[in-house]
Short mmCIF file of C-alpha atoms in Angstrom, two decimals:
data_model
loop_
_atom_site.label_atom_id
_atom_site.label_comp_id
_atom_site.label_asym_id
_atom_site.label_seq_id
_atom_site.Cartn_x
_atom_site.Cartn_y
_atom_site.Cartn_z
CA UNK O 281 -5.93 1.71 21.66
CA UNK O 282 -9.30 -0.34 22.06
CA UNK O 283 -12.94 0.63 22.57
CA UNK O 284 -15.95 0.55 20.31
CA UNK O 285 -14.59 0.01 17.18
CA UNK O 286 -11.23 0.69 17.79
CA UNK O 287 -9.69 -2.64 17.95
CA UNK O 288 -11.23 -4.22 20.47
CA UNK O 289 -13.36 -7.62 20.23
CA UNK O 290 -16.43 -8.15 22.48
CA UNK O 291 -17.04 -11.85 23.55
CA UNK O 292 -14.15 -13.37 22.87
CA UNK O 293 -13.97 -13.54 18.64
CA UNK O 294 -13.48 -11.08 16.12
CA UNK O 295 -16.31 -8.83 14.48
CA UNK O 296 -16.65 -10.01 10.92
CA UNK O 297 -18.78 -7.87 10.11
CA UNK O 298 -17.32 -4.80 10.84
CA UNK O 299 -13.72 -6.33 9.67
CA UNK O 300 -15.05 -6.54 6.36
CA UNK O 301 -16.87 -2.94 6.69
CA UNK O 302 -12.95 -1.70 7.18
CA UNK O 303 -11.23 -4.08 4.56
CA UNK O 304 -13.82 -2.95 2.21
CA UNK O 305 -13.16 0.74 3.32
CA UNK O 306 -9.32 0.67 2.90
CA UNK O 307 -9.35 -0.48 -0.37
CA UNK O 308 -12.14 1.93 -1.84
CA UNK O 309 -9.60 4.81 -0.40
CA UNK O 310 -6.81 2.63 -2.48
CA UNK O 311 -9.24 2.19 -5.49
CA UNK O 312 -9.59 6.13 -5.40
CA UNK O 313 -5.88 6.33 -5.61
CA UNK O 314 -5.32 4.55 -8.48
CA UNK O 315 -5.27 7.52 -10.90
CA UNK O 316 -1.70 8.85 -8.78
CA UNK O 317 -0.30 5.32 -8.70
CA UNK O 318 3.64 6.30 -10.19
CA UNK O 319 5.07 3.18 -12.02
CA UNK O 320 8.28 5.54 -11.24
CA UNK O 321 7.83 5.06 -7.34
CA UNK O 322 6.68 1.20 -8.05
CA UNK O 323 10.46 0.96 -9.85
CA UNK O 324 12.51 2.76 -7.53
CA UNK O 325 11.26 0.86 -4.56
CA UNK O 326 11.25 -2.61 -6.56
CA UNK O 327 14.75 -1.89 -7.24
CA UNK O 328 15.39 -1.49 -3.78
CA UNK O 329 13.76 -4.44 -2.86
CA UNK O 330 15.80 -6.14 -5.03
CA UNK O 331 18.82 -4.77 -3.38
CA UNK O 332 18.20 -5.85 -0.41
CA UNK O 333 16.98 -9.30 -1.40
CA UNK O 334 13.24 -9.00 -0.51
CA UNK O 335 11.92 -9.48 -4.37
CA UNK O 336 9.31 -11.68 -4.44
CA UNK O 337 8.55 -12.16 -0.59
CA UNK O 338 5.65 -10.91 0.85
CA UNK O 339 7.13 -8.20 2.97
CA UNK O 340 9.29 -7.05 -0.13
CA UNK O 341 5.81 -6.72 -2.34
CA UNK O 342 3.85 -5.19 0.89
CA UNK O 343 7.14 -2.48 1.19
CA UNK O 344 6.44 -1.31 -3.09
CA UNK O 345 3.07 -1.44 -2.27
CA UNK O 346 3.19 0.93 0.57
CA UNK O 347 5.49 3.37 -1.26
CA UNK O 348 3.53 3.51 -4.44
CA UNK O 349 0.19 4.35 -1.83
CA UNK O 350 2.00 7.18 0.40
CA UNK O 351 3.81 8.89 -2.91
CA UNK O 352 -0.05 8.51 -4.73
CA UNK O 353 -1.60 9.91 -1.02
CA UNK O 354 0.88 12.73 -1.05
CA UNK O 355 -0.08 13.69 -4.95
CA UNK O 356 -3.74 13.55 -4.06
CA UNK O 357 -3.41 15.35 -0.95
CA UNK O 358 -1.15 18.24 -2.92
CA UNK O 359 -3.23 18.69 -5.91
CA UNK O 360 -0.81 17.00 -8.29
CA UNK O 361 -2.11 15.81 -12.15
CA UNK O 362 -2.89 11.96 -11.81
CA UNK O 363 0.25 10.02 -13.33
CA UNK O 364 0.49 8.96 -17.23
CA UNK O 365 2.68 5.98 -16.60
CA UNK O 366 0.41 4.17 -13.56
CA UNK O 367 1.92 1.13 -11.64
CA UNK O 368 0.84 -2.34 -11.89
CA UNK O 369 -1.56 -3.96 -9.05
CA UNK O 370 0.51 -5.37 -7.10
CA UNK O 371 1.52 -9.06 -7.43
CA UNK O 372 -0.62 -11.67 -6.83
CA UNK O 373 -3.62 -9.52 -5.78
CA UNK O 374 -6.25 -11.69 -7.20
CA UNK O 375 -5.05 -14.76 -5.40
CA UNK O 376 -6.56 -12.94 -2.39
CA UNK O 377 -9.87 -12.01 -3.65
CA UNK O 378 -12.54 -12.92 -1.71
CA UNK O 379 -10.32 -14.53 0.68
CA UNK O 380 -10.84 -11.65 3.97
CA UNK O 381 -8.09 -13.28 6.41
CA UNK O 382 -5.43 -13.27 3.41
CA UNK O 383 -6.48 -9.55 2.25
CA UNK O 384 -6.50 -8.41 6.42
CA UNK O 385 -3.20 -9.92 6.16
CA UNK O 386 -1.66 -8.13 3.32
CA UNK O 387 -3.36 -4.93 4.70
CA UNK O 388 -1.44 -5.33 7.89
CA UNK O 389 1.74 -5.87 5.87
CA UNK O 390 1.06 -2.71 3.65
CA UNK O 391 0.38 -0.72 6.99
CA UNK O 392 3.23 -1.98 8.63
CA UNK O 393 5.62 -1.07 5.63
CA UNK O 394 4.10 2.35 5.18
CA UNK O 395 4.79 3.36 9.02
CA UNK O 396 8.09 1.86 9.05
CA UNK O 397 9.74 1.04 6.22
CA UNK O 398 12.75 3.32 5.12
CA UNK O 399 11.97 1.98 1.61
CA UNK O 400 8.51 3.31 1.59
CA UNK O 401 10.27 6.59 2.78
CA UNK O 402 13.01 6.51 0.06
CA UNK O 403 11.42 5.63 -2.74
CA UNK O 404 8.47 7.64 -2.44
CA UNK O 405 10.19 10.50 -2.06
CA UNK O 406 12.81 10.36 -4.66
CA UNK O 407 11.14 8.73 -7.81
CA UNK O 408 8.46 11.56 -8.37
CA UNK O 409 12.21 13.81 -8.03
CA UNK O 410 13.52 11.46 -10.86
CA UNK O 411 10.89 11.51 -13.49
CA UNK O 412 10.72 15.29 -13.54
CA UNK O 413 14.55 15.50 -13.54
CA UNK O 414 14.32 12.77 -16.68
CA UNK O 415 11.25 14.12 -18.21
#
């Protein structure tokens, strides 16, 4: 899809501008999530990381990223109490502050894990199950 803001670039480059108007954007919306971010969901989908030998790679840490968002999302979205036991940021997050091409990056990665990724699926769906079956 491309058009006036949607994607497109006029003449050739990028729009800084307006790519930092959206990075900044995204992660006020993630900032305002941080009260529903489970450390059960971060666990269950780090474990399956694990599992599949992603731990510590940057598509592993954008996959528990993306779960821990959608299961916080879906808590917002359905009224839920914000969570007692929150999740950590996620791994080297301040390496990329100020730096917008390595935050766009990690974005895209997030993004990309969240519409894809049957981890994000899994784990966001069955943790929240967990800690009320163990609580």
């Amino acid at each position: 899809m491309t058009g006036p803001g949607v994607g497109s670039c006029r003449g050739g480059g990028p729009r800084p501008r307006s790519d930092t108007r959206r990075i900044v954007e995204i992660n006020d919306g993630i900032l305002a999530l941080r009260p529903y971010r489970s450390l059960a969901v971060q666990q269950a989908a780090s474990r399956e990381v694990e599992r599949r030998n992603l731990a510590g790679t940057a598509s592993g840490d954008a996959a528990v990223e993306a779960a821990v968002l959608a299961a916080a999302l879906r808590a917002l979205c359905t009224g839920a109490e914000p969570e007692c036991a929150l999740a950590a940021p996620t791994p080297r997050s301040t390496a990329r502050a100020g730096d917008l091409r390595a935050e766009t990056l990690w974005l895209r990665s997030v993004a990309r894990a969240y519409a894809a990724s049957d981890i994000v699926r899994t784990a966001s769906h069955e943790a929240p199950m967990l800690g009320t079956l163990q609580g």
